[in-house]
mmCIF file of N, CA and C in Angstrom:
data_model
loop_
_atom_site.group_PDB
_atom_site.id
_atom_site.type_symbol
_atom_site.label_atom_id
_atom_site.label_comp_id
_atom_site.label_asym_id
_atom_site.label_seq_id
_atom_site.Cartn_x
_atom_site.Cartn_y
_atom_site.Cartn_z
ATOM 1 N N MET A 1 -11.185 -10.522 -6.558
ATOM 2 C CA MET A 1 -10.506 -9.221 -6.435
ATOM 3 C C MET A 1 -9.022 -9.447 -6.640
ATOM 4 N N SER A 2 -8.389 -8.674 -7.518
ATOM 5 C CA SER A 2 -6.986 -8.820 -7.753
ATOM 6 C C SER A 2 -6.192 -8.190 -6.619
ATOM 7 N N TYR A 3 -4.906 -8.552 -6.570
ATOM 8 C CA TYR A 3 -4.055 -7.997 -5.489
ATOM 9 C C TYR A 3 -4.000 -6.490 -5.591
ATOM 10 N N ASN A 4 -3.983 -5.959 -6.810
ATOM 11 C CA ASN A 4 -3.928 -4.498 -7.001
ATOM 12 C C ASN A 4 -5.175 -3.865 -6.409
ATOM 13 N N GLU A 5 -6.340 -4.477 -6.614
ATOM 14 C CA GLU A 5 -7.594 -3.928 -6.082
ATOM 15 C C GLU A 5 -7.620 -4.008 -4.564
ATOM 16 N N LYS A 6 -7.136 -5.118 -3.991
ATOM 17 C CA LYS A 6 -7.061 -5.221 -2.516
ATOM 18 C C LYS A 6 -6.133 -4.169 -1.967
ATOM 19 N N LEU A 7 -4.998 -3.995 -2.582
ATOM 20 C CA LEU A 7 -4.049 -3.004 -2.079
ATOM 21 C C LEU A 7 -4.626 -1.595 -2.130
ATOM 22 N N VAL A 8 -5.282 -1.266 -3.254
ATOM 23 C CA VAL A 8 -5.895 0.066 -3.346
ATOM 24 C C VAL A 8 -6.964 0.241 -2.289
ATOM 25 N N LYS A 9 -7.748 -0.797 -2.021
ATOM 26 C CA LYS A 9 -8.787 -0.717 -0.992
ATOM 27 C C LYS A 9 -8.141 -0.425 0.407
ATOM 28 N N ILE A 10 -7.069 -1.124 0.686
ATOM 29 C CA ILE A 10 -6.374 -0.886 1.968
ATOM 30 C C ILE A 10 -5.796 0.520 2.015
ATOM 31 N N LEU A 11 -5.200 0.962 0.935
ATOM 32 C CA LEU A 11 -4.576 2.297 0.923
ATOM 33 C C LEU A 11 -5.618 3.423 1.023
ATOM 34 N N ASN A 12 -6.821 3.157 0.539
ATOM 35 C CA ASN A 12 -7.882 4.171 0.556
ATOM 36 C C ASN A 12 -8.834 4.045 1.730
ATOM 37 N N ASN A 13 -8.428 3.340 2.774
ATOM 38 C CA ASN A 13 -9.331 3.098 3.895
ATOM 39 C C ASN A 13 -9.539 4.296 4.806
ATOM 40 N N GLY A 14 -8.785 5.357 4.611
ATOM 41 C CA GLY A 14 -8.959 6.577 5.360
ATOM 42 C C GLY A 14 -8.328 6.619 6.748
ATOM 43 N N GLN A 15 -7.552 5.586 7.103
ATOM 44 C CA GLN A 15 -6.937 5.561 8.416
ATOM 45 C C GLN A 15 -5.683 6.414 8.513
ATOM 46 N N SER A 16 -5.135 6.816 7.400
ATOM 47 C CA SER A 16 -3.892 7.598 7.460
ATOM 48 C C SER A 16 -3.845 8.590 6.313
ATOM 49 N N THR A 17 -2.999 9.567 6.487
ATOM 50 C CA THR A 17 -2.782 10.508 5.423
ATOM 51 C C THR A 17 -1.691 9.980 4.476
ATOM 52 N N ALA A 18 -1.628 10.514 3.270
ATOM 53 C CA ALA A 18 -0.579 10.122 2.353
ATOM 54 C C ALA A 18 0.766 10.429 2.913
ATOM 55 N N LYS A 19 0.887 11.553 3.634
ATOM 56 C CA LYS A 19 2.160 11.954 4.227
ATOM 57 C C LYS A 19 2.604 10.954 5.275
ATOM 58 N N GLU A 20 1.722 10.513 6.165
ATOM 59 C CA GLU A 20 2.053 9.577 7.197
ATOM 60 C C GLU A 20 2.545 8.239 6.574
ATOM 61 N N LEU A 21 1.822 7.737 5.612
ATOM 62 C CA LEU A 21 2.174 6.500 4.963
ATOM 63 C C LEU A 21 3.504 6.660 4.224
ATOM 64 N N ALA A 22 3.646 7.747 3.502
ATOM 65 C CA ALA A 22 4.883 7.971 2.744
ATOM 66 C C ALA A 22 6.105 7.999 3.679
ATOM 67 N N GLU A 23 5.998 8.655 4.801
ATOM 68 C CA GLU A 23 7.106 8.718 5.739
ATOM 69 C C GLU A 23 7.431 7.311 6.283
ATOM 70 N N PHE A 24 6.429 6.509 6.594
ATOM 71 C CA PHE A 24 6.633 5.167 7.121
ATOM 72 C C PHE A 24 7.301 4.279 6.069
ATOM 73 N N VAL A 25 6.831 4.340 4.871
ATOM 74 C CA VAL A 25 7.326 3.467 3.821
ATOM 75 C C VAL A 25 8.671 3.944 3.225
ATOM 76 N N GLY A 26 8.878 5.263 3.262
ATOM 77 C CA GLY A 26 10.081 5.826 2.698
ATOM 78 C C GLY A 26 9.968 6.236 1.272
ATOM 79 N N VAL A 27 8.789 6.785 0.894
ATOM 80 C CA VAL A 27 8.560 7.242 -0.441
ATOM 81 C C VAL A 27 7.956 8.644 -0.376
ATOM 82 N N THR A 28 7.681 9.234 -1.505
ATOM 83 C CA THR A 28 7.073 10.542 -1.560
ATOM 84 C C THR A 28 5.557 10.426 -1.449
ATOM 85 N N GLU A 29 4.940 11.529 -1.042
ATOM 86 C CA GLU A 29 3.453 11.575 -1.020
ATOM 87 C C GLU A 29 2.900 11.304 -2.409
ATOM 88 N N ARG A 30 3.566 11.811 -3.396
ATOM 89 C CA ARG A 30 3.141 11.640 -4.795
ATOM 90 C C ARG A 30 3.028 10.155 -5.131
ATOM 91 N N GLN A 31 3.997 9.396 -4.661
ATOM 92 C CA GLN A 31 3.986 7.950 -4.941
ATOM 93 C C GLN A 31 2.798 7.286 -4.249
ATOM 94 N N VAL A 32 2.491 7.701 -3.037
ATOM 95 C CA VAL A 32 1.305 7.167 -2.348
ATOM 96 C C VAL A 32 0.026 7.490 -3.123
ATOM 97 N N PHE A 33 -0.081 8.712 -3.644
ATOM 98 C CA PHE A 33 -1.227 9.075 -4.438
ATOM 99 C C PHE A 33 -1.319 8.210 -5.680
ATOM 100 N N ARG A 34 -0.201 7.892 -6.285
ATOM 101 C CA ARG A 34 -0.199 6.976 -7.480
ATOM 102 C C ARG A 34 -0.718 5.597 -7.061
ATOM 103 N N TRP A 35 -0.265 5.090 -5.936
ATOM 104 C CA TRP A 35 -0.714 3.768 -5.475
ATOM 105 C C TRP A 35 -2.224 3.824 -5.202
ATOM 106 N N ARG A 36 -2.684 4.878 -4.565
ATOM 107 C CA ARG A 36 -4.112 5.012 -4.241
ATOM 108 C C ARG A 36 -4.946 5.103 -5.531
ATOM 109 N N ALA A 37 -4.354 5.552 -6.597
ATOM 110 C CA ALA A 37 -5.087 5.624 -7.878
ATOM 111 C C ALA A 37 -5.013 4.315 -8.632
ATOM 112 N N GLY A 38 -4.295 3.326 -8.089
ATOM 113 C CA GLY A 38 -4.256 2.014 -8.707
ATOM 114 C C GLY A 38 -2.975 1.663 -9.410
ATOM 115 N N ASN A 39 -1.976 2.530 -9.392
ATOM 116 C CA ASN A 39 -0.707 2.257 -10.058
ATOM 117 C C ASN A 39 0.249 1.575 -9.079
ATOM 118 N N CYS A 40 0.011 0.287 -8.806
ATOM 119 C CA CYS A 40 0.774 -0.437 -7.785
ATOM 120 C C CYS A 40 1.658 -1.520 -8.416
ATOM 121 N N GLU A 41 1.659 -1.651 -9.724
ATOM 122 C CA GLU A 41 2.307 -2.785 -10.403
ATOM 123 C C GLU A 41 3.794 -2.909 -10.092
ATOM 124 N N ASN A 42 4.497 -1.820 -10.029
ATOM 125 C CA ASN A 42 5.948 -1.876 -9.822
ATOM 126 C C ASN A 42 6.340 -1.395 -8.421
ATOM 127 N N MET A 43 5.581 -1.751 -7.458
ATOM 128 C CA MET A 43 5.799 -1.286 -6.095
ATOM 129 C C MET A 43 7.082 -1.847 -5.486
ATOM 130 N N GLY A 44 7.328 -3.091 -5.637
ATOM 131 C CA GLY A 44 8.467 -3.718 -5.018
ATOM 132 C C GLY A 44 8.107 -4.397 -3.704
ATOM 133 N N ILE A 45 8.747 -5.481 -3.417
ATOM 134 C CA ILE A 45 8.438 -6.275 -2.249
ATOM 135 C C ILE A 45 8.738 -5.540 -0.967
ATOM 136 N N ASP A 46 9.803 -4.722 -0.932
ATOM 137 C CA ASP A 46 10.142 -3.996 0.267
ATOM 138 C C ASP A 46 9.063 -3.005 0.680
ATOM 139 N N LYS A 47 8.506 -2.324 -0.311
ATOM 140 C CA LYS A 47 7.429 -1.347 -0.038
ATOM 141 C C LYS A 47 6.134 -2.072 0.331
ATOM 142 N N LEU A 48 5.852 -3.168 -0.326
ATOM 143 C CA LEU A 48 4.675 -3.950 0.015
ATOM 144 C C LEU A 48 4.762 -4.443 1.478
ATOM 145 N N LYS A 49 5.947 -4.886 1.855
ATOM 146 C CA LYS A 49 6.162 -5.333 3.240
ATOM 147 C C LYS A 49 5.880 -4.200 4.245
ATOM 148 N N LYS A 50 6.417 -3.027 3.963
ATOM 149 C CA LYS A 50 6.186 -1.879 4.878
ATOM 150 C C LYS A 50 4.674 -1.526 4.958
ATOM 151 N N ILE A 51 4.013 -1.585 3.832
ATOM 152 C CA ILE A 51 2.562 -1.289 3.827
ATOM 153 C C ILE A 51 1.821 -2.328 4.676
ATOM 154 N N CYS A 52 2.195 -3.574 4.553
ATOM 155 C CA CYS A 52 1.588 -4.636 5.377
ATOM 156 C C CYS A 52 1.829 -4.378 6.846
ATOM 157 N N GLN A 53 3.026 -3.957 7.205
ATOM 158 C CA GLN A 53 3.327 -3.667 8.595
ATOM 159 C C GLN A 53 2.476 -2.474 9.080
ATOM 160 N N TYR A 54 2.401 -1.450 8.241
ATOM 161 C CA TYR A 54 1.706 -0.216 8.627
ATOM 162 C C TYR A 54 0.218 -0.477 8.874
ATOM 163 N N TYR A 55 -0.395 -1.275 7.977
ATOM 164 C CA TYR A 55 -1.817 -1.520 8.079
ATOM 165 C C TYR A 55 -2.162 -2.828 8.823
ATOM 166 N N GLU A 56 -1.126 -3.529 9.265
ATOM 167 C CA GLU A 56 -1.295 -4.755 10.038
ATOM 168 C C GLU A 56 -2.118 -5.790 9.279
ATOM 169 N N VAL A 57 -1.751 -6.021 8.007
ATOM 170 C CA VAL A 57 -2.337 -7.065 7.177
ATOM 171 C C VAL A 57 -1.220 -7.905 6.634
ATOM 172 N N SER A 58 -1.527 -9.131 6.223
ATOM 173 C CA SER A 58 -0.503 -9.984 5.666
ATOM 174 C C SER A 58 -0.387 -9.768 4.173
ATOM 175 N N ALA A 59 0.805 -10.029 3.664
ATOM 176 C CA ALA A 59 0.987 -10.004 2.224
ATOM 177 C C ALA A 59 0.183 -11.101 1.556
ATOM 178 N N ASP A 60 0.002 -12.250 2.263
ATOM 179 C CA ASP A 60 -0.828 -13.328 1.732
ATOM 180 C C ASP A 60 -2.236 -12.805 1.456
ATOM 181 N N TYR A 61 -2.789 -12.038 2.359
ATOM 182 C CA TYR A 61 -4.141 -11.471 2.163
ATOM 183 C C TYR A 61 -4.162 -10.621 0.902
ATOM 184 N N ILE A 62 -3.235 -9.720 0.781
ATOM 185 C CA ILE A 62 -3.185 -8.811 -0.386
ATOM 186 C C ILE A 62 -3.033 -9.609 -1.690
ATOM 187 N N LEU A 63 -2.149 -10.599 -1.651
ATOM 188 C CA LEU A 63 -1.866 -11.373 -2.859
ATOM 189 C C LEU A 63 -2.895 -12.491 -3.156
ATOM 190 N N GLY A 64 -3.836 -12.660 -2.225
ATOM 191 C CA GLY A 64 -4.879 -13.651 -2.442
ATOM 192 C C GLY A 64 -4.419 -15.080 -2.175
ATOM 193 N N LEU A 65 -3.391 -15.264 -1.350
ATOM 194 C CA LEU A 65 -2.872 -16.575 -1.010
ATOM 195 C C LEU A 65 -3.546 -17.094 0.262
ATOM 196 N N LYS A 66 -3.587 -18.404 0.401
ATOM 197 C CA LYS A 66 -4.196 -18.998 1.611
ATOM 198 C C LYS A 66 -3.120 -19.581 2.502
#
């Protein structure tokens, strides 16, 4: 599973609304919907870090590192 697929799986887990995540990360709801659709390529490390904090997962997990 690619990092993009893992990230989309985490984003689509149903634990939060797009609005809640957007407010925590500091982006628009529209951007969260784009990420949930699989458009995560240009997310940026700062946003990835916030998503990891929000969902309590490591960036290593998402990136497939051991």
